Tab-separated table of C-alpha atoms and ligand atoms in Angstrom:
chain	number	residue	atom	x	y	z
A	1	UNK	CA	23.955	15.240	-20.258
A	2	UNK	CA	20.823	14.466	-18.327
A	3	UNK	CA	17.324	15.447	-18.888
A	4	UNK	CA	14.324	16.971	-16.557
A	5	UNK	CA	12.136	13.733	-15.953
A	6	UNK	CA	8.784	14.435	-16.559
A	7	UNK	CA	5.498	12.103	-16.187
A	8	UNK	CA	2.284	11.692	-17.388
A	9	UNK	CA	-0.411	9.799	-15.407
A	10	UNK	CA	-3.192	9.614	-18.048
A	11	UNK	CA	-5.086	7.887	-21.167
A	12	UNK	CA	-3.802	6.600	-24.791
A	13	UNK	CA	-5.840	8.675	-27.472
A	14	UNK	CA	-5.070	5.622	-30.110
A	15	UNK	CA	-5.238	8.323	-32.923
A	16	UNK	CA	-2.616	9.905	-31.135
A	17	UNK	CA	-3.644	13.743	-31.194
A	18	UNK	CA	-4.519	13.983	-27.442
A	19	UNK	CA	-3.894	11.727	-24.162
A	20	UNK	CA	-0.656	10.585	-23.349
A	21	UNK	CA	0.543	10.415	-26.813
A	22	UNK	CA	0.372	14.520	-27.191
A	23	UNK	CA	2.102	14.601	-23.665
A	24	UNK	CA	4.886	12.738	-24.711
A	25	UNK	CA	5.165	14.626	-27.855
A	26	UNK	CA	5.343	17.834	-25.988
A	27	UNK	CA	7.941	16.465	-23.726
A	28	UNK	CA	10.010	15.908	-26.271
A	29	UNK	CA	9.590	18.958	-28.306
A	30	UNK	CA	10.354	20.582	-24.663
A	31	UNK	CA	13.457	18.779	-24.079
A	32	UNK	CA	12.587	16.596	-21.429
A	33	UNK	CA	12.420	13.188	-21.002
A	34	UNK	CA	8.583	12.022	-20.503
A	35	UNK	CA	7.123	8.751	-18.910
A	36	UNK	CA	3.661	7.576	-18.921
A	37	UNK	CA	1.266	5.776	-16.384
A	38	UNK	CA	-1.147	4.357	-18.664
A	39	UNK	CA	-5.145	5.328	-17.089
A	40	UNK	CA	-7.050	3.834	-19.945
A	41	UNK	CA	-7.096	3.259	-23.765
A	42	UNK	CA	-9.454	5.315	-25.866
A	43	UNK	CA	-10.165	3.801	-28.899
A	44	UNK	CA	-12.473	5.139	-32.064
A	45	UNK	CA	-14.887	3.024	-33.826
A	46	UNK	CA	-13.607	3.011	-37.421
A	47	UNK	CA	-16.872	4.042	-39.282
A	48	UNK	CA	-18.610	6.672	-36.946
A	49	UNK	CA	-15.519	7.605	-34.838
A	50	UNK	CA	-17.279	7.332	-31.181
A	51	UNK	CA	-15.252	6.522	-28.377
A	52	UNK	CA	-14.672	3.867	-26.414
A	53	UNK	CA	-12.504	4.243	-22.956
A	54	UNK	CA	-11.391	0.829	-21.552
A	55	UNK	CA	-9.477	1.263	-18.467
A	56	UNK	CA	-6.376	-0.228	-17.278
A	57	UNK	CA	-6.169	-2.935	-13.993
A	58	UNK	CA	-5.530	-0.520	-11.595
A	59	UNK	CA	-2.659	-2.587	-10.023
A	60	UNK	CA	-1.143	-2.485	-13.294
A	61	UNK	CA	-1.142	1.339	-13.286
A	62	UNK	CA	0.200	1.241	-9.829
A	63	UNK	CA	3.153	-1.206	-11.248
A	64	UNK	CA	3.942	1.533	-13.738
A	65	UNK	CA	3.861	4.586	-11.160
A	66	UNK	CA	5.684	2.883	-8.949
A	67	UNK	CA	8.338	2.101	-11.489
A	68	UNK	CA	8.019	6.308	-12.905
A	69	UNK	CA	8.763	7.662	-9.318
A	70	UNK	CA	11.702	5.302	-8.387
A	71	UNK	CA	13.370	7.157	-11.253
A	72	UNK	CA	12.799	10.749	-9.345
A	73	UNK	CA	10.616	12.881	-11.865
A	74	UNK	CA	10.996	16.319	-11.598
A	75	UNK	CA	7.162	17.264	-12.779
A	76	UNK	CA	4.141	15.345	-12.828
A	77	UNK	CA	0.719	16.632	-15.332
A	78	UNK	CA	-2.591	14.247	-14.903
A	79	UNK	CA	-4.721	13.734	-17.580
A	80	UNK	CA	-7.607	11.172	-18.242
A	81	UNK	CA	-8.456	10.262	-15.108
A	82	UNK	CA	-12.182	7.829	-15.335
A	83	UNK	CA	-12.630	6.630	-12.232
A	84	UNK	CA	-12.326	8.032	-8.118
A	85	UNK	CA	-9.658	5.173	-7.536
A	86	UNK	CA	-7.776	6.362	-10.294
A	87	UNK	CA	-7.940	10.030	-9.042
A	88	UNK	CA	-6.989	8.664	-5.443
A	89	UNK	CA	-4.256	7.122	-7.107
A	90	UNK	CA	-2.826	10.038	-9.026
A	91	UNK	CA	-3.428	12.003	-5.838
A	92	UNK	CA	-0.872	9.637	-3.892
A	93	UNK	CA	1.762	9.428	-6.636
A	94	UNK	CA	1.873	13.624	-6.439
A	95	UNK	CA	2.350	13.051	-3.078
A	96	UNK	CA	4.353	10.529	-2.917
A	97	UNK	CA	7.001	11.849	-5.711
A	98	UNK	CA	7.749	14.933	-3.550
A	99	UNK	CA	7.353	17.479	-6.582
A	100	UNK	CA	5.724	20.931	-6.271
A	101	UNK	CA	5.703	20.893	-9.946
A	102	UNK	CA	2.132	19.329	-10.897
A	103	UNK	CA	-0.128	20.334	-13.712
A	104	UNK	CA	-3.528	18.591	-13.337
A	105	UNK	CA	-5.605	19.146	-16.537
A	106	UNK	CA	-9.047	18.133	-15.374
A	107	UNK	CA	-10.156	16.358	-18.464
A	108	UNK	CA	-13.965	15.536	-18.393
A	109	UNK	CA	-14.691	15.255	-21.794
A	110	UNK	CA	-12.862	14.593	-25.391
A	111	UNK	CA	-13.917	17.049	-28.079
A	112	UNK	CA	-16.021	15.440	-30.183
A	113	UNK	CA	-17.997	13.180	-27.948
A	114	UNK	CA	-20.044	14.801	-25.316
A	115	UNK	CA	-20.199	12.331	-23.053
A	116	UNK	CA	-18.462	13.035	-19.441
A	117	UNK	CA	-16.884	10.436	-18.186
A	118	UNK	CA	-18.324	9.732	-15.009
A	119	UNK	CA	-19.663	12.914	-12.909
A	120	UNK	CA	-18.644	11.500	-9.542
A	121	UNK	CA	-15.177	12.269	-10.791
A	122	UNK	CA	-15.489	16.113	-10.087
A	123	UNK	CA	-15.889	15.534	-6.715
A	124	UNK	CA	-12.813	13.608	-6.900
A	125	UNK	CA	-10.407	16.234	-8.265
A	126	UNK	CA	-11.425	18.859	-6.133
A	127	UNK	CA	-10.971	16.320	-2.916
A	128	UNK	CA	-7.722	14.630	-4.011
A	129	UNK	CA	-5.970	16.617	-7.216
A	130	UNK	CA	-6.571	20.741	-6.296
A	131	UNK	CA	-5.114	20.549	-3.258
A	132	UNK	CA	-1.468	19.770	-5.015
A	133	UNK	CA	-2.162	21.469	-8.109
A	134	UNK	CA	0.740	24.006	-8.729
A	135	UNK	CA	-1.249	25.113	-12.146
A	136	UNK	CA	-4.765	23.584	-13.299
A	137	UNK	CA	-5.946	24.137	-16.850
A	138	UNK	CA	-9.901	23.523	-17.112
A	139	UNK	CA	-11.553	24.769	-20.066
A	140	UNK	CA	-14.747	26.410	-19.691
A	141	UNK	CA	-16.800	23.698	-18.677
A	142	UNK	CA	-14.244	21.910	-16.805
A	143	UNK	CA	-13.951	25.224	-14.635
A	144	UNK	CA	-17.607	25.336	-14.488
A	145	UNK	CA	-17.631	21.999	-13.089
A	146	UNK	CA	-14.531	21.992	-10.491
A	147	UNK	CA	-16.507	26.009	-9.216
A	148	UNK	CA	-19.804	24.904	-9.388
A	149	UNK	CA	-20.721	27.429	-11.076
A	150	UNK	CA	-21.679	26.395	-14.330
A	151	UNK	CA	-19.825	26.942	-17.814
A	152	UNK	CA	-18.383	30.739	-17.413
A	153	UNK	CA	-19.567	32.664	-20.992
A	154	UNK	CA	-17.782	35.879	-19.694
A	155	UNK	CA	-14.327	36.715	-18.646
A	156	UNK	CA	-15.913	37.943	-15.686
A	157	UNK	CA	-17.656	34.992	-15.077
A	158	UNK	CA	-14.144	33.504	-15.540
A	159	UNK	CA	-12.786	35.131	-12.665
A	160	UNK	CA	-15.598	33.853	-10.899
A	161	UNK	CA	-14.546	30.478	-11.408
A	162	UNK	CA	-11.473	30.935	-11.105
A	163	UNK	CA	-10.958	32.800	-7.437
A	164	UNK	CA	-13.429	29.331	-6.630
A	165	UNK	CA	-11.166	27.047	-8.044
A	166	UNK	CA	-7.951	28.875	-6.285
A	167	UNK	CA	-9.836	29.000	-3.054
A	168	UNK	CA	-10.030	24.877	-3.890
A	169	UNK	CA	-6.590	24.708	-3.262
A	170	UNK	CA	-5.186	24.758	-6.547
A	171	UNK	CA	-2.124	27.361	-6.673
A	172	UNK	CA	-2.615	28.850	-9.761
A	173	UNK	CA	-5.099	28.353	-12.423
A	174	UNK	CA	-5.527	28.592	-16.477
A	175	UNK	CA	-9.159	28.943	-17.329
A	176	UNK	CA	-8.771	28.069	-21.334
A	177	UNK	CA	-11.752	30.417	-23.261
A	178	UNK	CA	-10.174	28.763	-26.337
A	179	UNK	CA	-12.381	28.626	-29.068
A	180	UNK	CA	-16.005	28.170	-26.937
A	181	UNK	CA	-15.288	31.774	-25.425
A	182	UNK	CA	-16.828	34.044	-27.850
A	183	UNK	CA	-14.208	36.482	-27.981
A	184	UNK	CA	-12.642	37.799	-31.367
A	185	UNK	CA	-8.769	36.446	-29.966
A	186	UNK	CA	-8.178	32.673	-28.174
A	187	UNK	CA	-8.402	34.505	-24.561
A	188	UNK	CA	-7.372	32.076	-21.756
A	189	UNK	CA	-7.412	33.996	-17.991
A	190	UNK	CA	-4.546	32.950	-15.541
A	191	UNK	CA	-5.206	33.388	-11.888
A	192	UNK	CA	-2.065	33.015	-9.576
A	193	UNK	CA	-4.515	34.295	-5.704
A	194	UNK	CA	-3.094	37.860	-6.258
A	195	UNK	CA	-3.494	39.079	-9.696
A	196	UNK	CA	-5.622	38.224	-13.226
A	197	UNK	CA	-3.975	37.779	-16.324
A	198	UNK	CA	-5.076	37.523	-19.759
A	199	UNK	CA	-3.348	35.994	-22.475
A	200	UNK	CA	-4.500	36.549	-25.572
A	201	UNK	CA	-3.488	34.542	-29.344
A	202	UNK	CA	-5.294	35.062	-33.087
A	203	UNK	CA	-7.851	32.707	-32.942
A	204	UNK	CA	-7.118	29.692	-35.492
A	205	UNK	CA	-10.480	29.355	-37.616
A	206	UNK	CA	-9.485	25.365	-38.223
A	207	UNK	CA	-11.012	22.553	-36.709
A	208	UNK	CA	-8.435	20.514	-36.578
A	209	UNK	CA	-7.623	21.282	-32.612
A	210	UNK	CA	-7.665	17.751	-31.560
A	211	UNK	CA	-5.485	17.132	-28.444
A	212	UNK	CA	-5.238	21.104	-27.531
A	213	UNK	CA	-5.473	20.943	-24.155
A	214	UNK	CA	-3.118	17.938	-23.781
A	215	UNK	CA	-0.319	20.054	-25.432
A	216	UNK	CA	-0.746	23.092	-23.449
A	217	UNK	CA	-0.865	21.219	-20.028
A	218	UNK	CA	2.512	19.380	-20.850
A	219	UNK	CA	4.221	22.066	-22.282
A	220	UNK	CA	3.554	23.965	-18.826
A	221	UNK	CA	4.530	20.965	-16.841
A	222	UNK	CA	7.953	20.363	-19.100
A	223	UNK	CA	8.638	24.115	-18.888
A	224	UNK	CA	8.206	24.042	-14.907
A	225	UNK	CA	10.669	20.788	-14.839
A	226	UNK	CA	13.267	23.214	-17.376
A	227	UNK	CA	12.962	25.562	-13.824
A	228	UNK	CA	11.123	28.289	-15.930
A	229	UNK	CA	8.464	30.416	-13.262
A	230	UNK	CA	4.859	29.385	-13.536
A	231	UNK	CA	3.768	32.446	-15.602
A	232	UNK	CA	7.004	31.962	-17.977
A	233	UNK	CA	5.676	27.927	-18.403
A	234	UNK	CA	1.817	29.196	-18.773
A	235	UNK	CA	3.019	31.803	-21.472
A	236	UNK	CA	5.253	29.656	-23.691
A	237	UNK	CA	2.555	26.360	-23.208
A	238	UNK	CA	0.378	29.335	-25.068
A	239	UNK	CA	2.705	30.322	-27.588
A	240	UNK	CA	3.520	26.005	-28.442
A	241	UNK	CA	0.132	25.502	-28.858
A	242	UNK	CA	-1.274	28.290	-30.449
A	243	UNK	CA	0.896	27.078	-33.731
A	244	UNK	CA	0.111	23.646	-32.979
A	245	UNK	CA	-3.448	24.554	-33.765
A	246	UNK	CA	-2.485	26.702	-36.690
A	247	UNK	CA	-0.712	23.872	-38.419
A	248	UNK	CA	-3.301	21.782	-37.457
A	249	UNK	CA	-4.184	18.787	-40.213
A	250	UNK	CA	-6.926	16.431	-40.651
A	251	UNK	CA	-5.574	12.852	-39.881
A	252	UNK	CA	-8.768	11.547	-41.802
A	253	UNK	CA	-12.426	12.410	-42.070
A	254	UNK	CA	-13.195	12.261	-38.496
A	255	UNK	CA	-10.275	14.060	-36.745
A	256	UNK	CA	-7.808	16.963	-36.789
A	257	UNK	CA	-4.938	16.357	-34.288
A	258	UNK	CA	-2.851	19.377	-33.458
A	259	UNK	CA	1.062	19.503	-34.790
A	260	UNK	CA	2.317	19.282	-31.758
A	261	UNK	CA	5.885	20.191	-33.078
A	262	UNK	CA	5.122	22.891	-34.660
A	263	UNK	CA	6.645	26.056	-33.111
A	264	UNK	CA	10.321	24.788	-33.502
A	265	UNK	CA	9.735	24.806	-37.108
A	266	UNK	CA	7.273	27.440	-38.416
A	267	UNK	CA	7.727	29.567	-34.859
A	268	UNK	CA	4.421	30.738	-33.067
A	269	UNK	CA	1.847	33.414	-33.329
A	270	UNK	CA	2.697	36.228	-31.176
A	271	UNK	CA	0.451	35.981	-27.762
A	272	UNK	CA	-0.298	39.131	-25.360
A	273	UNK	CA	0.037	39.111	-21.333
A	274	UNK	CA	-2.629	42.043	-20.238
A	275	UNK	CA	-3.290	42.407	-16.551
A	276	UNK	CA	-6.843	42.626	-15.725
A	277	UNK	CA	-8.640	44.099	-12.867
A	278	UNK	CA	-10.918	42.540	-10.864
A	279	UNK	CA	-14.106	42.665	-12.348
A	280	UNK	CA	-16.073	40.544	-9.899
A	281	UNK	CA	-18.590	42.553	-8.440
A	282	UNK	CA	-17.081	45.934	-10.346
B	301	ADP	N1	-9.238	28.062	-32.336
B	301	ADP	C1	-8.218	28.365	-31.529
B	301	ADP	N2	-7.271	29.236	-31.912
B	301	ADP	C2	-6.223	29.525	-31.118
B	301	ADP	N3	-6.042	28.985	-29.890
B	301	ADP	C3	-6.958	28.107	-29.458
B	301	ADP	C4	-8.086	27.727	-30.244
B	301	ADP	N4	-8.822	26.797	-29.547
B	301	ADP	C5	-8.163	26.616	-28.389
B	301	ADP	N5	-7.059	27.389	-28.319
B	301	ADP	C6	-6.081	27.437	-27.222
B	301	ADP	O1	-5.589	26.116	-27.042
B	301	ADP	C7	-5.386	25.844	-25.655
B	301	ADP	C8	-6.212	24.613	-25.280
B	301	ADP	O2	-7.560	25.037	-25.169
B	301	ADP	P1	-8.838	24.157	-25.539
B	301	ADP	O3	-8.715	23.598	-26.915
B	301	ADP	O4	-10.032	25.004	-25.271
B	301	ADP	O5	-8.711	23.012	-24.469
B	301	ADP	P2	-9.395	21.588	-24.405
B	301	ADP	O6	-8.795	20.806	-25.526
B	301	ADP	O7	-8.999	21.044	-23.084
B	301	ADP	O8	-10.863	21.819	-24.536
B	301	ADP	C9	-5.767	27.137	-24.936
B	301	ADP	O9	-4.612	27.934	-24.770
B	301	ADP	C10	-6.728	27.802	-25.899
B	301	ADP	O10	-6.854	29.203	-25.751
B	302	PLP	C1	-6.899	9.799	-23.651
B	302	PLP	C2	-7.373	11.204	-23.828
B	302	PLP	N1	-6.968	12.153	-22.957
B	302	PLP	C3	-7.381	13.439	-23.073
B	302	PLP	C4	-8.236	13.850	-24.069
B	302	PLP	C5	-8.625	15.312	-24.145
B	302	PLP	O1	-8.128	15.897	-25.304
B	302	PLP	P1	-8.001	17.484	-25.560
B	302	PLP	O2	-6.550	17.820	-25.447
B	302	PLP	O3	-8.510	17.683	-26.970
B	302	PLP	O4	-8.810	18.165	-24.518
B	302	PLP	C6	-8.689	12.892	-25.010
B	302	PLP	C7	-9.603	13.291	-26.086
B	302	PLP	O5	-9.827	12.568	-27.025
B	302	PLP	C8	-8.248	11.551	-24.876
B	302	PLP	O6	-8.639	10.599	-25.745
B	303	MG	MG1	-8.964	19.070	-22.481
């Protein structure tokens, strides 16, 4: 039997919720067989939990892509991306693999540390990652960021973003309302050029949502490898992580990391696919 290869250029989260670490969980948990190109390490200061992200000799990372693509990998997701040469990087590996299967989750900032990590880096993405994006997952500021039009509070103001960000060149796009949407569900708003979509999950109360975004970008990119349709990937990535979050767990005082495996076993909340009209200008 042989598995759908699937890669991860990003960052170790050390305490393992998020980065490269939920990627590879997902992966699994998706049947596929994940590699990682290491970005950068994050690491926590023991006492007050800030963050630290030391990156990688970028000829090192370009050793481990190089090694990744000679396998043939049938999807590619970015993920912690710090610096433009790392972005230019990623950019060339897409390129270079020959997949039209790319998830590029724009990752600016960790929850729990508000520090973006480095602004130039927007510029970047749009430049080198949209243009081969076959779904990108911002959440709201992200999307505010890659548009330029500042964090969407609306799902209007979603769409906004969102017809920017397609127009960017990225083929379809997940704007994640999550919890910072106030909204009484978890409302995230797929664009695909052609029509809006919202899909809609009970919104977990917990905090323990570390490495959220991470699980729902690799389960999309694993589903596209299985040969599911983008809105099929986009819908079960929702349903995965939707009861990752609700069996969410606090690995200590500091942190709540997602189960990442926790559909198989306790199955998922049920999630709604409305289609939305246009209300841009309405
Ligand atoms: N409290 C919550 N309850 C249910 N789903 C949530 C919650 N928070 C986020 N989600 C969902 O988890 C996924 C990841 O979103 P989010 O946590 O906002 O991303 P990020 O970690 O990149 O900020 C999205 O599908 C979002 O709607
Ligand atoms: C290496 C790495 N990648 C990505 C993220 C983003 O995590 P999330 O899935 O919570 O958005 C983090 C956050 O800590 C991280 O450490
Ligand atoms: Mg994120």
């Amino acid at each position: 039997m042989t598995l759908k290869k699937t890669l991860t250029i990003a960052g170790s989260d050390t305490s393992a919720g998020a980065g490269m670490q939920a990627d590879l969980k997902a992966f699994q948990e998706h049947g596929t067989y994940g590699m990682v190109a290491l970005t950068v390490v994050v690491t926590m200061d023991p006492i007050t939990w800030s963050h630290t992200v030391t990156p990688l000799p970028t000829d090192l990372l370009q050793k481990q892509i190089d090694t990744a693509l000679s396998t043939g990998v049938d999807a590619i997701k970015t993920g912690m991306l710090s610096t433009e040469e790392i972005i230019q990087m990623a950019s060339q590996a897409i390129q270079s693999s020959g997949t039209d299967k790319v998830v590029i989750d724009p990752v600016m900032v960790c929850k729990g540390d508000d520090e973006v990590l480095n602004p130039g880096n927007t510029t970047a993405m749009v430049n080198y990652l949209l243009p081969y994006a076959t779904v990108v997952t911002p959440n709201l500021f992200e999307a505010g960021q890659l548009a330029g039009t500042g964090t969407p509070k609306s799902i209007e103001e979603m769409q906004a973003a969102a017809v920017k960000i397609h127009e960017l060149g990225a083929k379809n796009v997940v704007i994640k309302g999550g919890k910072a949407l106030v909204h009484d569900k978890a409302v995230d708003l797929f664009y695909n050029g052609q029509e809006f979509k919202l899909l809609e999950s009970e919104k977990v109360t917990s905090t323990y949502n570390h490495g959220a975004g991470c699980t729902f970008a690799a389960s999309i990119c694993a589903n596209l490898a299985n040969g599911l349709s983008v809105e099929e990937s986009v819908i079960e990535a929702k349903e995965f992580v939707s009861a990752a979050i609700k069996h969410g767990w606090a690995l200590n005082d500091h942190v709540g990391p997602v189960m990442h495996g926790a559909k198989p076993r306790f199955g998922a909340p049920k999630v709604t696919v409305t289609t939305i009209p246009n209300y841009i200008n309405a």
